[in-house]
CSV table of C-alpha atoms in Angstrom, one decimal:
chain,number,residue,atom,x,y,z
A,10,MET,CA,107.0,123.8,100.4
A,11,ASN,CA,106.1,124.3,103.9
A,12,ASN,CA,102.6,125.0,104.8
A,13,PRO,CA,101.9,129.1,105.9
A,14,ILE,CA,101.4,127.5,109.5
A,15,TYR,CA,104.8,125.8,109.4
A,16,GLU,CA,105.7,129.1,107.7
A,17,ALA,CA,104.8,131.3,110.5
A,18,ALA,CA,106.7,128.8,112.7
A,19,LEU,CA,109.8,129.2,110.8
A,20,GLU,CA,109.3,132.7,110.9
A,21,LYS,CA,109.1,132.7,114.7
A,22,ALA,CA,112.0,130.3,115.1
A,23,ARG,CA,114.0,132.9,113.1
A,24,GLU,CA,112.7,135.7,115.2
A,25,GLN,CA,114.0,133.1,118.6
A,26,VAL,CA,117.3,132.9,117.0
A,27,SER,CA,117.6,136.8,116.5
A,28,GLU,CA,117.0,137.8,119.8
A,29,LYS,CA,119.0,135.4,121.2
A,30,GLY,CA,121.8,136.7,119.0
A,31,LEU,CA,122.6,133.0,117.4
A,32,THR,CA,124.2,132.9,113.6
A,33,GLY,CA,124.3,129.3,113.2
A,34,GLN,CA,127.9,129.8,113.4
A,35,GLU,CA,129.1,129.7,116.6
A,36,ALA,CA,129.4,125.9,116.9
A,37,PRO,CA,132.9,124.6,116.6
A,38,ALA,CA,132.9,122.9,112.7
A,39,PHE,CA,133.3,119.5,112.0
A,40,ALA,CA,136.6,118.4,111.2
A,41,GLU,CA,135.8,117.2,107.4
A,42,ALA,CA,139.1,115.1,105.5
A,43,LYS,CA,140.4,117.6,103.4
A,44,VAL,CA,142.7,115.7,101.7
A,45,TRP,CA,139.9,113.2,100.9
A,46,LYS,CA,138.2,115.8,99.2
A,47,LEU,CA,140.9,117.0,97.3
A,48,TYR,CA,141.1,113.2,96.2
A,49,ALA,CA,137.3,113.1,94.8
A,50,SER,CA,137.8,116.5,93.3
A,51,ALA,CA,140.9,114.9,91.3
A,52,PHE,CA,138.8,111.9,90.3
A,53,ARG,CA,136.2,113.5,89.4
A,54,PHE,CA,137.5,115.7,87.0
A,55,VAL,CA,139.7,112.3,85.7
A,56,THR,CA,136.3,110.4,85.4
A,57,LYS,CA,135.0,113.2,83.6
A,58,ALA,CA,137.6,113.8,81.1
A,59,LYS,CA,137.5,110.2,80.5
A,60,ARG,CA,133.6,110.2,79.3
A,61,LYS,CA,134.6,113.2,77.4
A,62,ILE,CA,137.1,111.6,75.4
A,63,LEU,CA,135.2,108.4,75.2
A,64,GLY,CA,132.5,110.5,73.5
A,65,ARG,CA,134.4,112.1,71.0
A,66,ILE,CA,136.1,108.9,69.6
A,67,GLY,CA,132.4,107.1,69.7
A,68,LYS,CA,133.0,104.6,72.2
B,381,MET,CA,100.0,85.9,81.7
B,382,SER,CA,103.4,86.6,81.9
B,383,ARG,CA,105.4,85.8,84.7
B,384,ILE,CA,106.6,89.0,86.8
B,385,VAL,CA,110.6,87.9,88.3
B,386,GLN,CA,112.2,90.0,90.7
B,387,ILE,CA,116.2,90.2,90.3
B,388,LEU,CA,118.3,91.7,93.1
B,389,GLU,CA,121.9,91.4,94.0
B,390,SER,CA,120.9,90.3,97.7
B,391,LEU,CA,117.7,89.4,99.5
B,392,HIS,CA,118.1,90.6,103.2
B,393,TYR,CA,116.0,90.2,106.4
B,394,GLY,CA,114.3,93.4,107.3
B,395,ASP,CA,116.3,95.6,104.6
B,396,ALA,CA,113.5,97.9,103.0
B,397,ILE,CA,114.4,96.7,99.2
B,398,SER,CA,114.2,93.5,100.5
B,399,ASN,CA,110.8,93.9,102.1
B,400,HIS,CA,109.7,96.0,99.0
B,401,ALA,CA,110.0,92.9,97.0
B,402,ILE,CA,108.6,90.2,99.4
B,403,ALA,CA,105.4,92.8,99.5
B,404,ILE,CA,105.5,92.8,95.8
B,405,HIS,CA,105.8,89.2,95.6
B,406,LYS,CA,103.3,88.2,97.7
B,407,ALA,CA,100.4,90.5,96.3
B,408,LEU,CA,101.0,89.1,92.8
B,409,VAL,CA,100.6,85.6,94.2
B,410,ASP,CA,97.0,86.7,96.0
B,411,ARG,CA,96.4,87.7,92.6
B,412,GLY,CA,96.6,84.8,90.7
B,413,VAL,CA,99.8,86.0,89.0
B,414,ASP,CA,102.9,84.1,88.8
B,415,SER,CA,105.7,85.9,90.6
B,416,ALA,CA,109.4,84.9,91.3
B,417,ILE,CA,112.2,86.5,93.4
B,418,PHE,CA,115.9,85.1,92.1
B,419,ALA,CA,118.6,86.6,94.3
B,420,LYS,CA,122.5,86.3,94.5
B,421,ASN,CA,122.7,86.0,97.8
B,422,ILE,CA,119.4,85.2,100.0
B,423,ASP,CA,119.0,85.4,104.0
B,424,SER,CA,117.9,81.9,105.4
B,425,ARG,CA,114.8,84.2,107.0
B,426,VAL,CA,113.8,84.7,103.9
B,427,ARG,CA,114.3,81.7,101.7
B,428,GLN,CA,110.8,80.6,101.4
B,429,TYR,CA,110.6,84.2,98.5
B,430,ALA,CA,113.5,83.4,96.7
B,431,HIS,CA,115.6,80.9,94.6
B,432,ALA,CA,119.1,81.4,93.8
B,433,TYR,CA,120.0,83.5,90.6
B,434,ASP,CA,122.0,80.7,89.3
B,435,VAL,CA,119.0,78.4,88.7
B,436,TYR,CA,116.9,81.5,86.7
B,437,GLN,CA,115.8,80.6,83.0
B,438,GLU,CA,113.8,83.2,80.7
B,439,HIS,CA,110.6,82.6,80.0
B,440,ALA,CA,109.7,84.6,76.7
B,441,ASP,CA,106.4,86.2,78.2
B,442,ASP,CA,108.7,86.8,81.4
B,443,VAL,CA,108.7,90.5,82.4
B,444,ILE,CA,111.6,90.6,84.7
B,445,MET,CA,111.9,93.9,87.6
B,446,TYR,CA,115.3,94.1,88.4
B,447,HIS,CA,116.3,96.7,91.4
B,448,LEU,CA,119.2,98.6,91.0
B,449,SER,CA,120.7,100.6,94.4
B,450,ILE,CA,124.5,100.0,94.1
B,451,GLY,CA,127.1,98.9,91.5
B,452,SER,CA,126.9,95.5,90.8
B,453,ASP,CA,128.2,92.7,88.1
B,454,MET,CA,124.0,91.6,87.7
B,455,ASN,CA,123.6,95.6,86.7
B,456,ARG,CA,125.0,94.7,83.6
B,457,GLU,CA,123.8,91.2,83.1
B,458,ILE,CA,120.1,91.2,82.9
B,459,VAL,CA,120.7,93.4,79.4
B,460,LYS,CA,121.2,89.7,78.3
B,461,TYR,CA,117.8,88.8,78.8
B,462,ARG,CA,115.5,89.0,75.8
B,463,CYS,CA,112.1,89.4,77.8
B,464,LYS,CA,110.8,92.6,79.1
B,465,LYS,CA,113.0,94.4,81.6
B,466,VAL,CA,111.8,96.9,84.2
B,467,ILE,CA,114.3,98.6,86.1
B,468,ASN,CA,113.0,99.9,89.8
B,469,TYR,CA,115.4,102.3,90.7
B,470,HIS,CA,115.9,102.8,94.7
B,471,ASN,CA,118.8,105.6,93.5
B,472,VAL,CA,122.5,105.6,94.0
B,473,THR,CA,123.9,107.4,96.8
B,474,PRO,CA,126.4,110.1,95.0
B,475,TRP,CA,130.0,107.9,95.4
B,476,GLU,CA,131.7,111.5,96.2
B,477,PHE,CA,130.1,111.2,100.0
B,478,PHE,CA,131.7,108.0,100.1
B,479,VAL,CA,135.1,109.2,99.3
B,480,PRO,CA,136.4,110.5,102.7
B,481,TYR,CA,135.6,107.5,104.4
B,482,ASN,CA,135.6,103.8,102.3
B,483,ALA,CA,136.9,104.2,99.0
B,484,TYR,CA,135.5,100.7,98.1
B,485,MET,CA,131.8,101.8,98.8
B,486,ALA,CA,132.5,104.6,96.9
B,487,GLN,CA,133.7,102.8,93.7
B,488,LEU,CA,130.5,100.7,94.4
B,489,CYS,CA,128.0,104.2,94.0
B,490,ARG,CA,130.3,105.4,91.2
B,491,LYS,CA,129.8,101.9,89.2
B,492,GLY,CA,126.1,101.6,90.1
B,493,ARG,CA,126.1,105.5,88.4
B,494,GLU,CA,128.0,103.9,85.8
B,495,ASP,CA,125.8,100.9,85.3
B,496,ALA,CA,122.5,103.0,85.5
B,497,GLU,CA,123.9,105.2,82.7
B,498,PHE,CA,124.4,101.9,81.1
B,499,LEU,CA,121.2,100.3,81.2
B,500,ALA,CA,119.6,103.7,80.3
B,501,ASP,CA,118.5,102.5,76.4
B,502,LYS,CA,118.2,98.6,77.7
B,503,VAL,CA,115.2,98.6,79.4
B,504,ASP,CA,111.4,98.9,78.7
B,505,MET,CA,110.1,100.4,81.7
B,506,ALA,CA,111.5,102.5,84.9
B,507,ILE,CA,109.7,102.6,88.0
B,508,SER,CA,111.3,104.7,90.6
B,509,ASP,CA,110.5,105.3,94.4
B,510,SER,CA,110.1,108.8,93.9
B,511,ALA,CA,109.6,111.8,91.5
B,512,TYR,CA,113.1,113.0,92.6
B,513,ASN,CA,114.6,109.2,91.4
B,514,SER,CA,112.7,109.5,88.4
B,515,PHE,CA,114.2,112.5,87.6
B,516,GLU,CA,117.5,111.3,87.9
B,517,LEU,CA,116.8,108.9,85.3
B,518,GLU,CA,115.8,111.3,82.9
B,519,LYS,CA,119.0,113.1,83.8
B,520,THR,CA,121.1,109.9,83.0
B,521,GLY,CA,119.3,109.1,79.6
B,522,PHE,CA,116.6,107.2,80.2
B,523,HIS,CA,113.7,107.9,78.0
B,524,CYS,CA,111.3,104.9,78.2
B,525,PRO,CA,107.8,105.0,80.1
B,526,MET,CA,108.8,105.8,83.7
B,527,HIS,CA,106.2,105.4,86.6
B,528,SER,CA,107.2,107.1,90.4
B,529,ILE,CA,105.9,104.5,93.0
B,530,PRO,CA,106.8,104.8,96.4
B,531,ILE,CA,108.8,101.8,98.2
B,532,VAL,CA,106.4,99.0,99.4
B,533,MET,CA,106.6,99.5,103.4
B,534,ASP,CA,104.1,96.9,105.2
B,535,TYR,CA,102.6,98.8,108.3
B,536,SER,CA,101.8,96.1,109.9
B,537,ASP,CA,105.7,95.3,110.9
B,538,TYR,CA,105.2,98.4,112.7
B,539,GLU,CA,102.5,97.4,115.0
B,540,LYS,CA,104.7,94.6,116.8
B,541,ARG,CA,105.9,95.0,120.2
B,542,PRO,CA,108.3,97.5,120.9
B,543,ASP,CA,111.3,96.4,123.1
B,544,PRO,CA,110.1,97.4,126.8
B,545,THR,CA,113.9,97.9,128.3
B,546,VAL,CA,114.2,100.6,125.9
B,547,VAL,CA,110.8,101.7,126.2
B,548,GLU,CA,111.4,101.8,130.0
B,549,GLU,CA,114.9,103.3,129.9
B,550,PHE,CA,113.9,106.0,127.0
B,551,SER,CA,110.4,107.2,128.5
B,552,LYS,CA,111.7,109.5,131.3
B,553,ASP,CA,110.7,112.8,131.5
B,554,ILE,CA,113.2,114.2,129.2
B,555,THR,CA,112.8,115.4,125.5
B,556,ASN,CA,113.8,112.7,123.0
B,557,ILE,CA,115.5,114.2,119.4
B,558,VAL,CA,115.7,111.1,117.4
B,559,PHE,CA,117.6,110.3,113.9
B,560,VAL,CA,117.1,106.7,112.4
B,561,GLY,CA,119.0,106.0,109.4
B,562,ARG,CA,122.8,104.3,108.8
B,563,ILE,CA,125.7,105.9,109.9
B,564,ALA,CA,126.6,107.4,106.4
B,565,PRO,CA,128.3,110.4,105.7
B,566,ASN,CA,125.2,112.0,103.1
B,567,LYS,CA,122.9,111.3,106.1
B,568,LYS,CA,124.9,114.3,107.6
B,569,HIS,CA,124.8,112.8,111.6
B,570,GLU,CA,126.8,116.3,112.1
B,571,ASP,CA,124.7,118.4,111.2
B,572,VAL,CA,122.0,116.3,113.4
B,573,ILE,CA,124.9,116.9,116.2
B,574,ARG,CA,124.9,120.5,115.6
B,575,ASP,CA,121.4,121.0,115.8
B,576,PHE,CA,121.3,119.1,118.8
B,577,TYR,CA,124.0,121.4,120.3
B,578,TYR,CA,121.9,124.6,120.1
B,579,TYR,CA,119.0,123.0,121.1
B,580,THR,CA,120.6,121.8,124.6
B,581,LYS,CA,122.3,124.9,125.1
B,582,HIS,CA,120.1,127.5,124.0
B,583,PHE,CA,116.4,126.1,124.3
B,584,ASN,CA,116.6,123.0,126.5
B,585,PRO,CA,118.9,121.2,128.4
B,586,ASN,CA,116.7,118.7,129.2
B,587,SER,CA,116.9,116.9,126.2
B,588,ARG,CA,118.9,113.8,124.5
B,589,LEU,CA,119.7,112.8,121.0
B,590,ILE,CA,119.4,109.0,119.9
B,591,LEU,CA,120.9,108.4,116.6
B,592,VAL,CA,119.3,104.8,115.6
B,593,GLY,CA,121.2,103.3,113.1
B,594,ASN,CA,124.2,101.0,112.4
B,595,TYR,CA,127.7,101.7,111.5
B,596,ASN,CA,128.5,98.9,109.5
B,597,ASN,CA,130.9,100.1,106.3
B,598,PHE,CA,131.6,103.8,108.2
B,599,GLU,CA,133.4,102.9,111.4
B,600,SER,CA,135.6,106.3,110.8
B,601,TYR,CA,133.0,108.1,110.2
B,602,TYR,CA,131.2,107.1,113.1
B,603,LEU,CA,134.5,107.8,115.2
B,604,LYS,CA,135.0,111.0,113.5
B,605,LEU,CA,131.2,112.1,115.1
B,606,LYS,CA,132.2,110.4,118.3
B,607,ALA,CA,135.1,112.9,118.3
B,608,TYR,CA,132.5,115.6,117.4
B,609,VAL,CA,130.2,115.1,120.0
B,610,ARG,CA,133.2,115.4,122.4
B,611,LYS,CA,134.4,118.3,120.9
B,612,LEU,CA,130.8,119.8,121.3
B,613,GLY,CA,131.1,118.9,124.8
B,614,LEU,CA,127.7,117.1,124.4
B,615,LYS,CA,126.8,114.0,127.3
B,616,ASN,CA,123.1,113.2,126.2
B,617,VAL,CA,124.3,112.0,123.0
B,618,ILE,CA,123.5,108.1,122.1
B,619,PHE,CA,124.6,106.0,119.2
B,620,THR,CA,122.7,102.7,119.2
B,621,GLY,CA,124.8,100.6,116.3
B,622,HIS,CA,122.6,97.9,115.2
B,623,ILE,CA,119.7,97.0,117.1
B,624,GLN,CA,116.7,94.5,116.9
B,625,PHE,CA,113.6,96.0,114.8
B,626,SER,CA,111.8,95.7,118.4
B,627,GLU,CA,114.1,98.1,119.7
B,628,MET,CA,114.1,100.7,116.7
B,629,LEU,CA,110.2,100.5,117.0
B,630,ALA,CA,111.3,101.8,120.8
B,631,TYR,CA,112.8,104.6,119.9
B,632,TYR,CA,110.3,105.3,117.7
B,633,ARG,CA,107.5,105.2,120.3
B,634,THR,CA,109.5,107.3,122.9
B,635,ALA,CA,110.4,110.1,120.0
B,636,ASP,CA,109.3,113.6,120.6
B,637,VAL,CA,110.8,114.9,117.7
B,638,LEU,CA,112.4,112.7,114.6
B,639,LEU,CA,115.1,115.3,113.1
B,640,CYS,CA,116.4,114.9,109.7
B,641,GLU,CA,119.5,116.5,108.0
B,642,SER,CA,120.3,114.1,104.8
B,643,GLU,CA,121.6,115.6,102.1
B,644,HIS,CA,120.7,112.7,100.2
B,645,GLU,CA,117.7,110.4,99.9
B,646,GLY,CA,115.9,109.1,96.7
B,647,PHE,CA,112.8,107.9,99.1
B,648,CYS,CA,113.3,108.6,102.7
B,649,VAL,CA,111.8,105.5,104.5
B,650,PRO,CA,112.6,107.2,108.2
B,651,MET,CA,110.4,110.1,107.0
B,652,VAL,CA,107.0,107.7,106.8
B,653,GLU,CA,107.9,105.5,109.6
B,654,GLY,CA,107.9,108.6,111.7
B,655,MET,CA,104.6,109.8,110.4
B,656,TYR,CA,103.1,106.8,111.0
B,657,PHE,CA,104.4,107.0,114.3
B,658,ASP,CA,102.7,110.2,115.1
B,659,ILE,CA,106.3,111.8,115.8
B,660,PRO,CA,106.4,115.4,114.3
B,661,VAL,CA,109.2,115.7,111.6
B,662,VAL,CA,111.5,118.2,111.1
B,663,ALA,CA,113.7,117.5,107.9
B,664,TYR,CA,116.0,119.5,106.1
B,665,ASP,CA,114.5,119.9,102.6
B,666,SER,CA,117.3,118.1,100.2
B,667,THR,CA,116.7,115.8,97.3
B,668,ALA,CA,113.5,113.4,97.9
B,669,VAL,CA,113.4,114.6,101.7
B,670,GLY,CA,110.6,117.0,100.7
B,671,GLU,CA,108.9,115.0,98.4
B,672,THR,CA,108.3,112.4,101.0
B,673,LEU,CA,107.5,114.3,103.4
B,674,GLY,CA,104.9,116.5,101.4
B,675,LYS,CA,103.0,119.0,103.4
B,676,GLY,CA,103.4,116.4,106.6
B,677,GLY,CA,106.6,117.6,108.8
B,678,ILE,CA,108.4,120.9,109.0
B,679,LEU,CA,110.7,121.0,106.3
B,680,LEU,CA,113.9,123.4,106.9
B,681,PRO,CA,114.7,125.5,103.3
B,682,GLU,CA,118.1,126.0,105.0
B,683,LYS,CA,121.4,124.7,106.7
B,684,ASN,CA,121.1,126.7,109.9
B,685,SER,CA,121.6,124.7,113.4
B,686,ALA,CA,119.9,127.8,115.7
B,687,LEU,CA,117.7,127.9,113.3
B,688,ALA,CA,117.1,124.0,113.8
B,689,ALA,CA,117.0,124.4,117.3
B,690,ALA,CA,114.6,127.4,117.2
B,691,VAL,CA,112.1,125.1,115.3
B,692,ILE,CA,112.2,122.2,117.3
B,693,ASP,CA,111.8,124.1,120.4
B,694,GLN,CA,108.6,125.4,118.7
B,695,VAL,CA,107.4,121.8,117.8
B,696,VAL,CA,108.0,120.4,121.2
B,697,ARG,CA,106.5,123.4,123.5
B,698,ASP,CA,103.4,124.6,121.1
B,699,GLU,CA,101.1,122.2,121.1
B,700,THR,CA,98.6,123.6,118.6
B,701,LEU,CA,101.3,123.1,116.0
B,702,ARG,CA,102.2,119.6,116.8
B,703,GLN,CA,98.4,118.5,116.4
B,704,GLU,CA,98.8,120.8,112.8
B,705,ILE,CA,101.7,118.5,112.2
B,706,ARG,CA,100.4,115.5,112.9
B,707,ILE,CA,96.8,116.2,110.9
B,708,HIS,CA,99.4,116.7,108.2
B,709,GLN,CA,101.1,114.2,108.5
B,710,LYS,CA,98.3,111.7,109.1
B,711,GLU,CA,96.9,113.2,105.5
B,712,ARG,CA,100.5,112.3,104.0
B,713,LEU,CA,100.8,109.0,105.2
B,714,GLU,CA,97.3,107.8,103.2
B,715,PHE,CA,99.8,108.1,100.1
B,716,PHE,CA,102.1,105.1,101.2
B,717,ASN,CA,99.3,103.3,102.2
B,718,PRO,CA,100.9,99.8,101.2
B,719,ASP,CA,97.5,98.1,99.9
B,720,LYS,CA,97.2,101.8,97.3
B,721,VAL,CA,101.2,101.0,96.3
B,722,VAL,CA,101.3,97.6,95.5
B,723,LYS,CA,98.2,97.5,93.7
B,724,HIS,CA,99.5,100.6,91.9
B,725,PHE,CA,102.4,98.1,91.1
B,726,VAL,CA,100.7,95.2,90.0
B,727,GLN,CA,98.7,97.3,87.9
B,728,VAL,CA,101.9,98.8,86.4
B,729,LEU,CA,103.6,95.6,86.0
B,730,THR,CA,100.9,93.5,84.5
B,731,GLU,CA,99.3,95.7,82.1
B,732,ASP,CA,99.7,95.1,78.6
B,733,ASN,CA,102.1,91.8,79.0
B,734,ASN,CA,99.0,89.5,79.4
């Protein structure tokens, strides 16, 4: 949580960004590894399911 | 009186957790408390502080403080001891961050979190580096007494001589934006780079970004970051890679702003270091970052590189704001005063054990 002086600085920064017509989305994106992201989601799903099943059978 | 036994997988030279363990050990010895460190791997430069874990023989009135920060077989081994067991939780990075770049590290982190779950009802007390870490332990199922005590940081190290070559090279009339932290996906270096892109393009072309930290274990992430720098057409971005401590001191000494976009920190040592070196800190408010900074530096409430760049610009140009930040950071720094923190540790570890 910022103090009021920092909040004022943030507000001023927002105004500057707006004056310059920037959104923060202009820069090219960092290329994330999508395949691995899919793998991570699948892995997370399997781990959760495993835990749920083990929890139900009391292990 | 009980013996305080600290156990950790590895005692390194210069790493935050190892320094922390050594500082606590020294403080206990100074106060006449029997203290020992046991580790599986011990760097020869800190050999004098530790014994090989294999030779540890439990005494009935020992108090074991086990440092948990990653998956390890040792994490579960400690439950075999019958004495009082305290876990010092330094947080385990959520494994999902690492999956795209290092499956082994991801696996270690996943195991670390599972190990923490396993230990939830098997330890007598937990000490976490931050309230955020304590909250995580609670969510994991810990119901034992808990304390939030920061990592012990030896400020005297920061008074050592900074590398003169680096100071000379980086003290020129150019704005230095610095981020300190190993190159790891949770630290979100890509966001720091993007912030700098906006800053140098729209606010201050006479600026430079210095990313201080080694990239061991995350070489592929490092290469992706380098590619991103090229894609953005940035010239003034420096990756230091692994450096000596004196060089790190030099980068701190020449920094104009310390920037952090990390999305996961259980405690953020560089934030405290930034405050120590009187560098205005601008950081994204995530996990324990905000808690570490307190009312010190400026917290960014959202991920927006244009906004981050505008805030950096104000901090660089507005001397009154810089002074304001410095005053608040100095106040906040007092919370991490190593003497106070060590005292707190000694008190918690020795109470009710005599």
